[in-house]
CSV table of C-alpha atoms in Angstrom, one decimal:
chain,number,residue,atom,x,y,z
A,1,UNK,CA,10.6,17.4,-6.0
A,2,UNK,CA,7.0,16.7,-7.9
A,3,UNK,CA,4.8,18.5,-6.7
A,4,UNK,CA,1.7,15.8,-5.8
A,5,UNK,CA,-0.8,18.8,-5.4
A,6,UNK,CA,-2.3,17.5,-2.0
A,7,UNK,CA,-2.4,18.2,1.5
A,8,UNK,CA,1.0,17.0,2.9
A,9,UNK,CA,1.0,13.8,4.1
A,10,UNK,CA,2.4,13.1,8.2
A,11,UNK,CA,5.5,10.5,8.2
A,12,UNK,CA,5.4,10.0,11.7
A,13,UNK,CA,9.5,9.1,10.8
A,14,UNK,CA,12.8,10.4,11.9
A,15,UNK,CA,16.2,10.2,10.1
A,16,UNK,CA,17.2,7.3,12.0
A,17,UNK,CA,14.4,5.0,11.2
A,18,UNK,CA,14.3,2.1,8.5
A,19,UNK,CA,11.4,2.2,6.5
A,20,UNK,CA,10.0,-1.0,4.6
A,21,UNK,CA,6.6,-0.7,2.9
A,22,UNK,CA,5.8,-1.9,-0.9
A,23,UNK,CA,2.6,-3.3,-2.9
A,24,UNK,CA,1.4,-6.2,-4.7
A,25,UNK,CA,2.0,-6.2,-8.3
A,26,UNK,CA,-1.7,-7.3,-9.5
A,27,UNK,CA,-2.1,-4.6,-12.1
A,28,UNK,CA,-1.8,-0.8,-12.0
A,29,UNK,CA,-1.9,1.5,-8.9
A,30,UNK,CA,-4.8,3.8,-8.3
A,31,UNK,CA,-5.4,6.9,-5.8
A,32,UNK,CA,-6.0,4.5,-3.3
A,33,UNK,CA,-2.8,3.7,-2.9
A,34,UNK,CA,-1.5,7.4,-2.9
A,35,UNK,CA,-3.7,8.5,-0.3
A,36,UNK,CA,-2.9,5.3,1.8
A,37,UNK,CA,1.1,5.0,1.3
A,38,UNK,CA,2.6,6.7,-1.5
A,39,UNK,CA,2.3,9.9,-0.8
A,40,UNK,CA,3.7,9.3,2.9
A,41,UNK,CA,6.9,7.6,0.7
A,42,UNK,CA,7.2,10.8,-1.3
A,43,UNK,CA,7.6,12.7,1.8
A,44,UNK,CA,9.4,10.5,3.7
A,45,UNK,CA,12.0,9.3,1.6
A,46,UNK,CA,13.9,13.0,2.2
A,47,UNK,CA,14.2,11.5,5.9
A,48,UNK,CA,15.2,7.9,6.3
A,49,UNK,CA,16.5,4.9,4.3
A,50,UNK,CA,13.2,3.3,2.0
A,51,UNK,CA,13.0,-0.1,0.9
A,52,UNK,CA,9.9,-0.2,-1.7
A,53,UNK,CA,9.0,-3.9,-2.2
A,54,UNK,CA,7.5,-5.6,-5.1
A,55,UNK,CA,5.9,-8.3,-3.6
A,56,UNK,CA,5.0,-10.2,-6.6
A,57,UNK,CA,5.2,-14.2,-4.6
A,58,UNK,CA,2.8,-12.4,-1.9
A,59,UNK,CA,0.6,-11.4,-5.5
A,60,UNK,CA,0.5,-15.1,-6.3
A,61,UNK,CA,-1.7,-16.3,-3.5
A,62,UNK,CA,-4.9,-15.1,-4.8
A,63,UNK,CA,-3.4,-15.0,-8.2
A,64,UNK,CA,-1.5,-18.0,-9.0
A,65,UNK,CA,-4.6,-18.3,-11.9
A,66,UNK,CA,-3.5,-15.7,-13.7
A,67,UNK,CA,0.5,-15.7,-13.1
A,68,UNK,CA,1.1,-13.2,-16.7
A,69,UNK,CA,-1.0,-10.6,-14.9
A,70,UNK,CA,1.6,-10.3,-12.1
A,71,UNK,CA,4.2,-10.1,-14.0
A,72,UNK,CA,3.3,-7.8,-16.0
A,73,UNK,CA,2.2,-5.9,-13.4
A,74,UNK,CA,5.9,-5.8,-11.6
A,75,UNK,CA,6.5,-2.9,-14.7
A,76,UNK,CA,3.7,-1.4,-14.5
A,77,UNK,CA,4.0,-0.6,-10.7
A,78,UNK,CA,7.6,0.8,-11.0
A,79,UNK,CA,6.1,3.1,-14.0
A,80,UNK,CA,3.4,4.2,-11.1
A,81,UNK,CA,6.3,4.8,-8.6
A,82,UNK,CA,8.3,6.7,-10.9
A,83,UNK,CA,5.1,8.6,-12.0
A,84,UNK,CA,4.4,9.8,-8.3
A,85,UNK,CA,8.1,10.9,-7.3
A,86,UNK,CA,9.4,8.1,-6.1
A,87,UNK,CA,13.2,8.7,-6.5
A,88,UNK,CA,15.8,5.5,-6.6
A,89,UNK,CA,18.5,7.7,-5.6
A,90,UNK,CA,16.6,7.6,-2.4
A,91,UNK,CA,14.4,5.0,-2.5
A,92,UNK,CA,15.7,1.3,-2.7
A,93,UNK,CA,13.1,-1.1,-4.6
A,94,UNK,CA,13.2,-4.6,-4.3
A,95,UNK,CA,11.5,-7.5,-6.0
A,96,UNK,CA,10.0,-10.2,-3.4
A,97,UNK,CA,10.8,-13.0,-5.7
A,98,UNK,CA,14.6,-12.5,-6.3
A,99,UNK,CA,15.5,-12.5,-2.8
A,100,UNK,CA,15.3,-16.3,-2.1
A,101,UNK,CA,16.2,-15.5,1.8
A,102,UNK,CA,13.0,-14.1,2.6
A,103,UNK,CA,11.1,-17.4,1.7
A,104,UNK,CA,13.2,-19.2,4.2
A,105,UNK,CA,13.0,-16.7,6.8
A,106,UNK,CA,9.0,-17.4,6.5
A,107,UNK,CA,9.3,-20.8,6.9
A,108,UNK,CA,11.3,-20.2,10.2
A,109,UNK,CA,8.8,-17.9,11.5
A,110,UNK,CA,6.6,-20.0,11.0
A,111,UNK,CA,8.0,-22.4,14.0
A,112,UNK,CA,7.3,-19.6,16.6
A,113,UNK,CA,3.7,-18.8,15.7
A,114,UNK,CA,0.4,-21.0,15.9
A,115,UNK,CA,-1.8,-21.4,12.8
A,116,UNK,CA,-4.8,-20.0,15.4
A,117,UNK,CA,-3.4,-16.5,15.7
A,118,UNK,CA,-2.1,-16.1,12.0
A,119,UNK,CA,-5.7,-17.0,11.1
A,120,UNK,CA,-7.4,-14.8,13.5
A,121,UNK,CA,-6.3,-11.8,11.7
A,122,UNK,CA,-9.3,-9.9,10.6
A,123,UNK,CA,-7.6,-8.8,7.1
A,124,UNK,CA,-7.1,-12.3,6.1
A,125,UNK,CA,-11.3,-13.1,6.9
A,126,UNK,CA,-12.4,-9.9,5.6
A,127,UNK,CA,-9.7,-10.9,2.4
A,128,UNK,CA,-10.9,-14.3,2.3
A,129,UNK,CA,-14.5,-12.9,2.5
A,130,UNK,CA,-13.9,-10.8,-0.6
A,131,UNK,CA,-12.1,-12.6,-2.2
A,132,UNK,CA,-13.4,-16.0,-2.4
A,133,UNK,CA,-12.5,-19.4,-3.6
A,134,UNK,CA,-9.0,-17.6,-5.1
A,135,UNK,CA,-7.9,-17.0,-1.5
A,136,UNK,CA,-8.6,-20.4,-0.2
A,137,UNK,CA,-5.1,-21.9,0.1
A,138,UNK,CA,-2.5,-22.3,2.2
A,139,UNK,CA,-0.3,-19.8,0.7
A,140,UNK,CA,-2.5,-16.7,1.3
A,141,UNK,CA,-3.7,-17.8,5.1
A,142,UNK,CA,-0.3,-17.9,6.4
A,143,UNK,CA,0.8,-14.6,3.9
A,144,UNK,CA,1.1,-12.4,7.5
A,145,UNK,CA,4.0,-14.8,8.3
A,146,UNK,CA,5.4,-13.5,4.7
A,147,UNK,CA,5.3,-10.0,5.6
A,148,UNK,CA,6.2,-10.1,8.7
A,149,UNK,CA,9.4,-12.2,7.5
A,150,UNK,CA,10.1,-9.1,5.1
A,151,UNK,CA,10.0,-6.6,8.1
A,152,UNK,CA,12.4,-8.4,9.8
A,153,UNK,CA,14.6,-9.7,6.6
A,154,UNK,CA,15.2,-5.9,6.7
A,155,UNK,CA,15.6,-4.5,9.5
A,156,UNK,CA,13.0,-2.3,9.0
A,157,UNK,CA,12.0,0.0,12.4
A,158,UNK,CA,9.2,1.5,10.9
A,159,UNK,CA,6.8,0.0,8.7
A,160,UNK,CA,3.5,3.0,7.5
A,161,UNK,CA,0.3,1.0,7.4
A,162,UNK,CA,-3.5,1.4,7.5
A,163,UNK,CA,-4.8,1.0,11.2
A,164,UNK,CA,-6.6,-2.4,9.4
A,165,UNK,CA,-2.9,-3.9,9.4
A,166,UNK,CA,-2.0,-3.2,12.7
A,167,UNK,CA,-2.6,-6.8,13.3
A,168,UNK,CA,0.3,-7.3,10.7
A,169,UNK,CA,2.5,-5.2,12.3
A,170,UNK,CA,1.9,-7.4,16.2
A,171,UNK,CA,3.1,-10.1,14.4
A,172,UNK,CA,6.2,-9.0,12.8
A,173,UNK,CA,7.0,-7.1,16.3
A,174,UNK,CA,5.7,-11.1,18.2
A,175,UNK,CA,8.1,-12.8,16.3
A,176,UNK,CA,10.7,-10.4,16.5
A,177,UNK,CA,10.1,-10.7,20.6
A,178,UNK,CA,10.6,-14.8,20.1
A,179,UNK,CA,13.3,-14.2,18.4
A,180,UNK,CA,15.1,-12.2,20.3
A,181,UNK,CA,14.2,-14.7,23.4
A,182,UNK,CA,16.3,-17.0,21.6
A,183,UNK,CA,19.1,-14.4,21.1
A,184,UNK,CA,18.7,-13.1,17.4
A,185,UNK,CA,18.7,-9.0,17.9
A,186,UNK,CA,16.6,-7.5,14.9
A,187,UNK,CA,14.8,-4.3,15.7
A,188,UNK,CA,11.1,-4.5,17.0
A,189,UNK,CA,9.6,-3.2,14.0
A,190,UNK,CA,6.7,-0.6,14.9
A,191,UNK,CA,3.7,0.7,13.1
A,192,UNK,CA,3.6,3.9,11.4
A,193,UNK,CA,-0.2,5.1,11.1
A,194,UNK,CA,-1.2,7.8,8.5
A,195,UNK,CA,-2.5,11.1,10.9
A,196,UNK,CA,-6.3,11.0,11.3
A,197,UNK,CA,-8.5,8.6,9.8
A,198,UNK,CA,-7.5,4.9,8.7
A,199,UNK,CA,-5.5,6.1,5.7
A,200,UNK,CA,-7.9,4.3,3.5
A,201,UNK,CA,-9.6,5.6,0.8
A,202,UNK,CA,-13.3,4.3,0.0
A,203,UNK,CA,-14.0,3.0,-3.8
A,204,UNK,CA,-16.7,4.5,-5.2
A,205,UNK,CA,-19.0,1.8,-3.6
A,206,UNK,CA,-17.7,2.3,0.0
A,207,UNK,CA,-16.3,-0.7,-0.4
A,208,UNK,CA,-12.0,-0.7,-0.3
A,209,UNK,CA,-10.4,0.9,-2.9
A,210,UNK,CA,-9.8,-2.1,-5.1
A,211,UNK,CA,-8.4,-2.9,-8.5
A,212,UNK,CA,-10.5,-6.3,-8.6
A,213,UNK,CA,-13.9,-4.6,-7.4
A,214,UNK,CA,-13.2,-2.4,-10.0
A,215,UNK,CA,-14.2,0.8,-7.7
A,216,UNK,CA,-11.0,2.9,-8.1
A,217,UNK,CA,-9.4,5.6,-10.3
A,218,UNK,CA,-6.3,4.9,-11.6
A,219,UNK,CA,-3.0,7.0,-11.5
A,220,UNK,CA,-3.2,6.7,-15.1
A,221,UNK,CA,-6.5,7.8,-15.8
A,222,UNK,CA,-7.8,9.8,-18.6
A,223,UNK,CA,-10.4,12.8,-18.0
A,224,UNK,CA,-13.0,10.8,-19.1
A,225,UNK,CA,-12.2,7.8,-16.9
A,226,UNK,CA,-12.1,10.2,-13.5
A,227,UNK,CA,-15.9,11.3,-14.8
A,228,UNK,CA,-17.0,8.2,-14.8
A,229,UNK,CA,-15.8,7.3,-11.8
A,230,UNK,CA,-17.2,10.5,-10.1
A,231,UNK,CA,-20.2,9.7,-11.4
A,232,UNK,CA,-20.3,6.3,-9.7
A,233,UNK,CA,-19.6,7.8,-6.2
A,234,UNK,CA,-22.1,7.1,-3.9
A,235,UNK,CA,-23.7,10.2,-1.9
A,236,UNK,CA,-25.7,10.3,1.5
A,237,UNK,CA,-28.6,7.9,0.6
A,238,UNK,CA,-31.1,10.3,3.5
A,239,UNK,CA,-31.3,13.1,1.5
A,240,UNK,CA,-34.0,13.3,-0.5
A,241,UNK,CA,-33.5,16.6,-1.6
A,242,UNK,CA,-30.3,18.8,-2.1
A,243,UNK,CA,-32.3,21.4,0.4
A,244,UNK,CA,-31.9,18.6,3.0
A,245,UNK,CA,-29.1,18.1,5.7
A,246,UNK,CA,-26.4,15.8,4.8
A,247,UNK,CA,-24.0,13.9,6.6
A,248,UNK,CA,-20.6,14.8,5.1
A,249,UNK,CA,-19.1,11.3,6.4
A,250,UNK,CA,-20.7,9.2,3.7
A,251,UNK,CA,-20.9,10.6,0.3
A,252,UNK,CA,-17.7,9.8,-1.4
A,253,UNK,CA,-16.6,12.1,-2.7
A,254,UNK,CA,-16.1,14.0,0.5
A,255,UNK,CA,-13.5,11.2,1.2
A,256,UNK,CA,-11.4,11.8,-2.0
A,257,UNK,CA,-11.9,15.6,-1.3
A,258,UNK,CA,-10.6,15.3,2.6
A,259,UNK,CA,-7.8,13.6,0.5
A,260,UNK,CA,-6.8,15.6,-2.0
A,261,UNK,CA,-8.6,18.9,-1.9
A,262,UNK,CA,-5.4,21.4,-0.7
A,263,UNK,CA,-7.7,24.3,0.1
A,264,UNK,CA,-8.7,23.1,3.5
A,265,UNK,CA,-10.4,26.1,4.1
A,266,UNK,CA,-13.0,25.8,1.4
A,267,UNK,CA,-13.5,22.3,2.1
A,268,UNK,CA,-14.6,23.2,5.6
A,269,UNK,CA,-17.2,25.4,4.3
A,270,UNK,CA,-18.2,23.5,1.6
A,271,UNK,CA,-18.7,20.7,4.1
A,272,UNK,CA,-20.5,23.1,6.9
A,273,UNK,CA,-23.0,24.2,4.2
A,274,UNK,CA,-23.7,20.4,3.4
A,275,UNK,CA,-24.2,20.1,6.9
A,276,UNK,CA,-27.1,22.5,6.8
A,277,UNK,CA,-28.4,21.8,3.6
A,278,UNK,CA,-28.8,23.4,0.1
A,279,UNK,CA,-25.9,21.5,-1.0
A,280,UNK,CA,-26.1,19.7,-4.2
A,281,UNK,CA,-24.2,16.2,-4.5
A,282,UNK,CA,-23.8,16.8,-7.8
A,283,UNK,CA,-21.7,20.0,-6.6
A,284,UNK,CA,-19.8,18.1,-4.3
A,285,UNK,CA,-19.2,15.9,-7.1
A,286,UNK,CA,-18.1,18.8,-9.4
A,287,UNK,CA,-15.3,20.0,-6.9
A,288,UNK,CA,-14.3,16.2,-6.2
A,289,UNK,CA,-13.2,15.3,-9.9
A,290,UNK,CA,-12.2,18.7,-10.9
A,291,UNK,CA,-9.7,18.1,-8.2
A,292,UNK,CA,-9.0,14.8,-9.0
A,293,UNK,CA,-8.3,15.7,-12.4
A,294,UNK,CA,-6.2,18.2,-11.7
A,295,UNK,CA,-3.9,16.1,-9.3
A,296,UNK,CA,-3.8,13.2,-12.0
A,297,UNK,CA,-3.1,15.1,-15.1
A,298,UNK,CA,0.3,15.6,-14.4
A,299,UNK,CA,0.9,12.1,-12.3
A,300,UNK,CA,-0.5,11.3,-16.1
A,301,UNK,CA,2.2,12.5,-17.9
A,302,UNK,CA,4.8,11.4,-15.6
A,303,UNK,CA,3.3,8.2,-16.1
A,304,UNK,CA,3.6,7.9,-20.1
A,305,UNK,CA,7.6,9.8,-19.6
A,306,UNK,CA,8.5,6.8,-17.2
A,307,UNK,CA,6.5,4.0,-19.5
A,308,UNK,CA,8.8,4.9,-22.7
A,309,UNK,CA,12.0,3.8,-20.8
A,310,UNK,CA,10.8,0.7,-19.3
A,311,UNK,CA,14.8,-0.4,-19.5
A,312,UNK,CA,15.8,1.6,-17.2
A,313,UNK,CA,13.1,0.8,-14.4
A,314,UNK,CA,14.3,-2.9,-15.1
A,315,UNK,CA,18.0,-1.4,-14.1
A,316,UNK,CA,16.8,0.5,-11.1
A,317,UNK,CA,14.8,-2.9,-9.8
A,318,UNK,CA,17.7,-5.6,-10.7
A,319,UNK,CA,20.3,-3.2,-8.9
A,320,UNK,CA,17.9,-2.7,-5.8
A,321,UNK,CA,17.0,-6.0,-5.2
A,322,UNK,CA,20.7,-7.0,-5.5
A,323,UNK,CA,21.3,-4.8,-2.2
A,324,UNK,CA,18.3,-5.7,-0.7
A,325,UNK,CA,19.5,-9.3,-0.9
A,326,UNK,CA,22.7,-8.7,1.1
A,327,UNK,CA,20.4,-6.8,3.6
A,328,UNK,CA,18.1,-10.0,3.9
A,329,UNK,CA,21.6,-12.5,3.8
A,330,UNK,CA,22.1,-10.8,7.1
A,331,UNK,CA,19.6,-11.7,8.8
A,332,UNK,CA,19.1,-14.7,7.4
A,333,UNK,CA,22.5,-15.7,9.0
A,334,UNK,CA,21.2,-14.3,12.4
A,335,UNK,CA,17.6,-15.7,12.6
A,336,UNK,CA,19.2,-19.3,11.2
A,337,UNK,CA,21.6,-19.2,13.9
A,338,UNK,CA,18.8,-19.2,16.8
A,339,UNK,CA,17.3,-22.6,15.2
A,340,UNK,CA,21.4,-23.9,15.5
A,341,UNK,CA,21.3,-23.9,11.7
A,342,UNK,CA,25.3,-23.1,10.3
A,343,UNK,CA,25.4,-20.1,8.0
A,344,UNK,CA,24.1,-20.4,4.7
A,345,UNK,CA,27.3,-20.5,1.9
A,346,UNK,CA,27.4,-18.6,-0.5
């Protein structure tokens, strides 16, 4: 297996879980995302069944401006999951759009949930916050209804998210309960959290990791690209001197080094001395990228092998999504049947 040079990442999963987790194809994937799920699919998919998801329809409702960006960015995702490990033998990728079932298995959902609690999730206000007058439609308020109608178009019993999306996750386990109320049996799907922390990695303005903000490194960046984005790392804004006590918590980089850094042991010290003072950021800084750099580098050259057979990432995404399809048929036929809708044909 590729070795992702990083501490090893809990799965929380056992062999007789279903795993469903994915991304939205908006452009490239960063070390945000390994930190926060991919790694955790690396290890994981040596234990139970993975569906990855492409969720490209979920992309389009902050996107539908710029529709060529998310499709380009379907490729460019499946060159990131290759690039990290990610093996199809073992790992079934799907893309959201092609499997038609799921769209009407959110608009059934839909029926057993109010528009009050779907909008009370914090992830859609702090989203709509962020994001602005791109996330003011219909289609991205009610996009927890989508998710949680791809949990359960699966069958998925374990579903590894941030402790943000719990929320998410309540929902998709909710309607799985009204469901089952009126006699449809798909598995209450539960939350997998990453161990210790949120699972979220801070961009370098302590804002989340974000391709839009424009605040994370990419699993394709160049040497000079993870500099820069050292550099732009915010440190503990109370020390006015490097001979002064810090707070490890909030420069940055400690985040990416609690991360990535495998030598746990010097990481403790480094941050006890910080602690104390007589620390420089700019050394803290210094260990930060020359990790990073090291853990990218060859995630980097995975990443140009996979990008020079594009063809065959098409081939391993049209064959998954055709299985993934039948999965979703399934219980489309089963949650259709507790409105008293006949089975769909075909």
């Amino acid at each position: 297996m590729f070795d992702l040079r990083m501490p090893e990442p809990a799965t929380g999963l056992s062999p007789d879980d279903v795993v469903l987790t994915g991304d939205r194809p908006t452009g490239p994937l960063h070390l945000g995302h390994l930190a926060g799920s991919l790694a955790a699919r690396v290890a994981g998919q040596d234990i139970c069944p993975h569906t990855v998801l492409v969720a490209d329809l979920q992309a389009l409702t902050d996107h539908a401006h710029d529709v060529d960006r998310v499709r380009e960015a379907v490729e460019e995702v499946m060159v990131d999951y290759a690039a990290v490990g990610l093996d199809p033998a073992k790992v079934r990728f799907c893309l959201q759009s092609e499997v038609p079932e799921l769209a009407e298995i959110t608009v059934l959902l839909l029926n057993l949930v109010s528009l009050e609690r779907i909008l009370r999730n914090p992830t859609v206000k702090a989203e709509v916050g962020q994001k602005g007058d791109r996330a003011r439609n219909a289609g991205f308020a009610v996009y927890p209804a989508s998710q949680a109608a791809d949990i359960l178009g699966f069958a998925a019993t374990a579903v590894p998210v941030g402790r943000d999306q719990a929320p998410m996750l309540e929902l998709a386990s909710h309607l799985a309960d009204q469901l089952a109320i009126r006699g449809c049996r798909l598995p209450i799907p539960r939350a997998v959290f990453p161990e210790g922390g949120s699972g979220r990695l801070p961009g370098f303005d302590s804002r989340k990791a974000s391709k839009t903000l424009n605040n994370a490194i990419a699993l394709g960046a160049s040497d000079a690209d993870i500099a820069a984005g050292v550099r732009r790392m915010v440190s503990d804004p109370s020390r006015l001197s490097s001979s002064d006590p810090g707070d490890p918590d909030k420069p940055i980089a400690f985040a990416y080094l609690r991360a990535f850094d495998t030598d746990r042991a010097g990481l403790a010290d480094l941050e006890a001395a910080y602690r104390r003072g007589g620390v420089r950021d700019g050394d803290v800084k210094a260990r930060a990228e020359r990790v990073i750099r090291d853990l990218v580098g060859p995630i980097r050259e995975r990443r140009a092998a996979a990008a020079g057979d594009r063809a065959a990432l098409r081939d391993v995404l049209r064959d998954g999504t055709a299985s993934a399809r039948d999965t979703a048929r399934h219980a489309l036929d089963e949650i259709r049947a507790c409105f008293g809708l006949s089975r769909r044909s075909g």
